[in-house]
């Protein structure tokens, strides 16, 4: 589609990087807006935590990609030096959550309440990220003969001679819908800390598991009959359910 937005001399702005940055900025601003409604932490808290989570998330995302493509890396170790592509969203989420937990502990802020605030913002960031995927042509869909098929002419990732299902746009729409639902749930959940965060883990896991069937970039790895992301989704769905039951139990005891 449009892998490069524009160039200024030797400097080129890539669409995926631009949309990713826009998503992170939108998430931080939206999260700060929600944080002001609660008074849980001082202004700017989510900015600091967001930057820390971005670093932790990207590192974890890259690490999981290396794990899932280990045979290819053993054949060509130079692939370890490629930081322009090759990231796994699930790795970023896991690393981001762990980084956020550590950050909240160091700042003496209730992690569960902050987690509830940030997940609608994370879903919003994912919406921007998937638009970036569509523009770059990565994370592309299965070949299709349907009217919605898209041919990527300038992508470094998608085949240029085949109409593909625009799974990136479908995923973007699901993430935007998830953002709205999570925001409404957060408003209704009130003091039930951890409910919205647990719901995000479950909704994202189910959505990702289903949407993986429409993906066409098979180099992302498989585990048996499942893609790597589907395999992880089974466990994250279980984790989200356990978290929800645990948090509801804690709230009942309190």
Coordinates of C-alpha atoms in Angstrom, one line a residue:
X1 CA 0.0 0.0 0.0
X2 CA 2.1 2.9 1.3
X3 CA 5.2 1.6 3.2
X4 CA 6.8 5.1 3.1
X5 CA 4.9 8.2 3.9
X6 CA 7.4 10.8 2.8
X7 CA 11.2 11.6 2.7
X8 CA 13.2 14.6 3.7
X9 CA 16.6 14.3 2.2
X10 CA 18.1 11.0 3.5
X11 CA 15.4 10.7 6.2
X12 CA 12.4 8.6 5.4
X13 CA 9.2 8.3 7.5
X14 CA 7.8 4.8 7.3
X15 CA 4.1 4.3 7.7
X16 CA 4.3 1.5 10.2
X17 CA 6.7 3.4 12.5
X18 CA 4.6 6.5 12.1
X19 CA 1.4 4.8 13.0
X20 CA 3.0 2.9 15.9
X21 CA 4.3 6.2 17.3
X22 CA 0.9 7.8 16.8
X23 CA -0.7 4.9 18.6
X24 CA 1.6 5.1 21.6
X25 CA 1.0 8.9 21.8
X26 CA -2.8 8.4 21.5
X27 CA -2.7 5.7 24.2
X28 CA -0.8 7.9 26.6
X29 CA -3.0 10.9 26.1
X30 CA -6.2 8.7 26.5
X31 CA -4.8 7.0 29.6
X32 CA -3.8 10.3 31.2
X33 CA -7.4 11.5 30.5
X34 CA -8.8 8.5 32.3
X35 CA -6.3 8.8 35.1
X36 CA -7.4 12.3 35.9
X37 CA -10.9 11.0 36.6
X38 CA -9.5 8.7 39.4
X39 CA -6.8 10.7 41.1
X40 CA -4.8 7.5 41.5
X41 CA -1.4 9.1 40.6
X42 CA 0.1 12.4 39.8
X43 CA -0.1 13.9 36.3
X44 CA 2.5 12.5 34.0
X45 CA 2.5 9.1 35.7
X46 CA 1.3 7.2 32.6
X47 CA 3.8 9.0 30.4
X48 CA 6.7 7.7 32.5
X49 CA 5.1 4.2 32.8
X50 CA 4.2 4.2 29.1
X51 CA 7.8 4.9 28.0
X52 CA 9.0 2.2 30.3
X53 CA 6.4 -0.3 29.0
X54 CA 7.3 0.6 25.4
X55 CA 11.0 -0.3 26.0
X56 CA 10.1 -3.5 27.9
X57 CA 7.4 -4.4 25.4
X58 CA 9.6 -4.0 22.3
X59 CA 12.4 -6.0 23.9
X60 CA 10.0 -8.8 24.8
X61 CA 8.4 -8.7 21.4
X62 CA 11.7 -9.0 19.7
X63 CA 12.8 -11.8 22.0
X64 CA 9.7 -13.9 21.3
X65 CA 10.2 -13.4 17.6
X66 CA 13.7 -14.7 17.9
X67 CA 12.4 -17.8 19.8
X68 CA 9.7 -18.5 17.2
X69 CA 12.2 -18.2 14.3
X70 CA 15.1 -19.9 16.0
X71 CA 15.8 -22.4 13.1
X72 CA 16.1 -19.6 10.6
X73 CA 18.4 -17.6 13.0
X74 CA 20.7 -20.6 13.5
X75 CA 21.0 -20.8 9.7
X76 CA 21.6 -17.1 9.4
X77 CA 22.7 -15.4 12.7
X78 CA 22.8 -12.0 10.9
X79 CA 19.0 -12.0 11.3
X80 CA 19.6 -11.0 14.9
X81 CA 20.8 -7.6 13.7
X82 CA 17.5 -6.8 11.9
X83 CA 15.5 -4.5 14.1
X84 CA 13.4 -2.9 11.3
X85 CA 11.0 -5.8 11.4
X86 CA 10.2 -9.1 13.1
X87 CA 8.2 -8.5 16.3
X88 CA 5.5 -10.5 18.0
X89 CA 2.5 -8.6 19.5
X90 CA 2.0 -11.1 22.3
X91 CA 5.6 -10.7 23.4
X92 CA 5.1 -7.0 23.5
X93 CA 2.0 -7.4 25.7
X94 CA 3.6 -9.7 28.1
X95 CA 6.7 -7.6 28.4
X96 CA 4.6 -4.4 28.7
X97 CA 2.5 -5.8 31.5
X98 CA 5.5 -7.0 33.5
X99 CA 7.2 -3.7 33.1
X100 CA 4.1 -1.9 34.2
X101 CA 3.8 -4.1 37.3
X102 CA 7.3 -3.3 38.3
X103 CA 6.9 0.4 37.6
X104 CA 3.7 0.6 39.8
X105 CA 5.4 -1.3 42.6
X106 CA 8.3 1.1 42.6
X107 CA 5.9 4.1 42.6
X108 CA 3.7 2.6 45.3
X109 CA 0.6 2.8 43.0
X110 CA -2.2 0.2 42.8
X111 CA -1.3 -1.9 39.8
X112 CA -4.7 -3.4 39.3
X113 CA -6.4 0.0 39.1
X114 CA -3.8 1.3 36.7
X115 CA -4.1 -1.9 34.7
X116 CA -7.8 -1.2 34.3
X117 CA -7.1 2.3 33.1
X118 CA -4.4 1.4 30.6
X119 CA -6.1 -1.5 28.7
X120 CA -8.6 0.6 26.8
X121 CA -5.6 2.8 25.8
X122 CA -3.6 -0.3 24.8
X123 CA -6.5 -1.4 22.5
X124 CA -6.5 2.1 21.0
X125 CA -2.7 1.8 20.3
X126 CA -3.3 -1.6 18.7
X127 CA -5.9 0.0 16.4
X128 CA -3.2 2.4 15.1
X129 CA -0.7 -0.3 14.9
X130 CA -2.8 -2.5 12.7
X131 CA -3.5 0.4 10.3
X132 CA 0.3 0.7 10.1
X133 CA 0.5 -3.0 9.2
X134 CA -2.0 -2.5 6.4
X135 CA 0.0 0.4 5.0
X136 CA 3.2 -1.5 5.2
X137 CA 1.7 -4.8 3.9
X138 CA 2.9 -6.9 6.8
X139 CA 0.8 -9.3 8.8
X140 CA -1.2 -9.9 5.6
X141 CA -4.2 -12.1 5.0
X142 CA -5.0 -15.2 3.1
X143 CA -5.5 -15.1 -0.7
X144 CA -9.1 -14.4 -1.6
X145 CA -11.3 -14.1 -4.7
X146 CA -13.9 -12.0 -2.8
X147 CA -14.6 -8.3 -3.5
X148 CA -12.7 -7.2 -0.5
X149 CA -9.3 -8.5 -1.7
X150 CA -6.4 -6.1 -1.7
X151 CA -3.2 -6.3 -3.9
X152 CA -0.1 -4.9 -2.2
X153 CA 2.1 -3.4 -5.0
X154 CA 4.9 -1.8 -3.0
X155 CA 5.1 -4.0 0.1
X156 CA 8.4 -5.7 1.2
X157 CA 6.3 -8.4 2.9
X158 CA 3.1 -9.3 1.1
X159 CA 3.1 -11.0 -2.3
X160 CA 2.5 -8.4 -5.1
X161 CA 0.5 -10.5 -7.5
X162 CA -2.2 -11.9 -5.3
X163 CA -5.4 -10.4 -3.9
X164 CA -5.3 -10.8 -0.1
X165 CA -8.0 -10.6 2.6
X166 CA -7.4 -7.3 4.5
X167 CA -7.1 -8.9 7.8
X168 CA -5.1 -5.9 9.1
X169 CA -8.2 -3.6 8.7
X170 CA -10.5 -6.2 10.3
X171 CA -8.1 -6.5 13.2
X172 CA -7.9 -2.7 13.5
X173 CA -11.7 -2.5 13.7
X174 CA -11.8 -5.2 16.4
X175 CA -9.2 -3.4 18.4
X176 CA -11.2 -0.1 18.2
X177 CA -14.4 -1.9 19.2
X178 CA -12.5 -3.5 22.1
X179 CA -11.3 -0.1 23.2
X180 CA -14.9 1.2 23.4
X181 CA -16.2 -1.9 25.2
X182 CA -13.4 -1.8 27.7
X183 CA -13.9 1.9 28.4
X184 CA -17.6 1.3 29.0
X185 CA -16.8 -1.7 31.2
X186 CA -14.3 0.3 33.2
X187 CA -16.9 3.0 33.9
X188 CA -19.4 0.4 35.1
X189 CA -17.0 -1.8 37.0
X190 CA -16.2 1.1 39.4
X191 CA -14.1 -0.1 42.3
X192 CA -13.8 -3.7 41.1
X193 CA -10.1 -3.4 40.3
X194 CA -8.7 -5.9 37.8
X195 CA -12.0 -6.7 36.1
X196 CA -11.4 -4.5 33.1
X197 CA -7.8 -5.7 32.8
X198 CA -8.9 -9.3 33.0
X199 CA -11.6 -8.7 30.4
X200 CA -9.0 -7.3 28.0
X201 CA -6.8 -10.3 28.2
X202 CA -9.7 -12.6 27.4
X203 CA -11.2 -10.5 24.6
X204 CA -7.9 -10.0 22.9
X205 CA -7.0 -13.7 23.3
X206 CA -10.3 -14.9 21.7
X207 CA -10.1 -12.3 18.9
X208 CA -6.5 -13.1 18.1
X209 CA -7.2 -16.8 18.0
X210 CA -10.1 -16.4 15.5
X211 CA -8.4 -13.8 13.3
X212 CA -5.3 -16.0 13.0
X213 CA -7.2 -18.3 10.7
X214 CA -7.4 -15.5 8.1
X215 CA -3.6 -14.7 8.2
X216 CA -1.5 -15.6 5.2
X217 CA 2.0 -14.9 6.6
X218 CA 2.9 -18.4 7.7
X219 CA 6.5 -17.6 8.6
X220 CA 5.2 -16.3 11.9
X221 CA 5.6 -19.9 13.3
X222 CA 3.4 -22.8 14.3
X223 CA 3.0 -25.1 17.2
X224 CA 1.2 -28.3 16.0
X225 CA -2.0 -27.4 14.3
X226 CA -2.0 -23.8 15.7
X227 CA 0.0 -20.7 14.9
X228 CA 2.3 -19.5 17.6
X229 CA -0.2 -16.7 18.5
X230 CA -3.1 -19.2 18.7
X231 CA -1.1 -21.5 21.0
X232 CA -0.2 -18.6 23.3
X233 CA -3.9 -17.3 23.1
X234 CA -5.1 -20.6 24.7
X235 CA -2.9 -19.9 27.8
X236 CA -3.6 -16.1 28.0
X237 CA -7.3 -16.8 27.8
X238 CA -7.0 -19.2 30.8
X239 CA -4.8 -16.6 32.6
X240 CA -7.4 -13.9 32.0
X241 CA -10.2 -16.1 33.3
X242 CA -8.2 -17.0 36.5
X243 CA -7.4 -13.3 37.0
X244 CA -11.0 -12.3 36.7
X245 CA -12.2 -15.0 39.2
X246 CA -9.4 -14.0 41.6
X247 CA -10.1 -10.3 41.5
X248 CA -13.9 -10.9 41.9
X249 CA -13.1 -13.1 44.9
X250 CA -10.8 -10.4 46.4
X251 CA -13.5 -7.8 45.9
X252 CA -16.1 -10.0 47.6
X253 CA -13.9 -10.6 50.6
X254 CA -13.2 -6.8 50.9

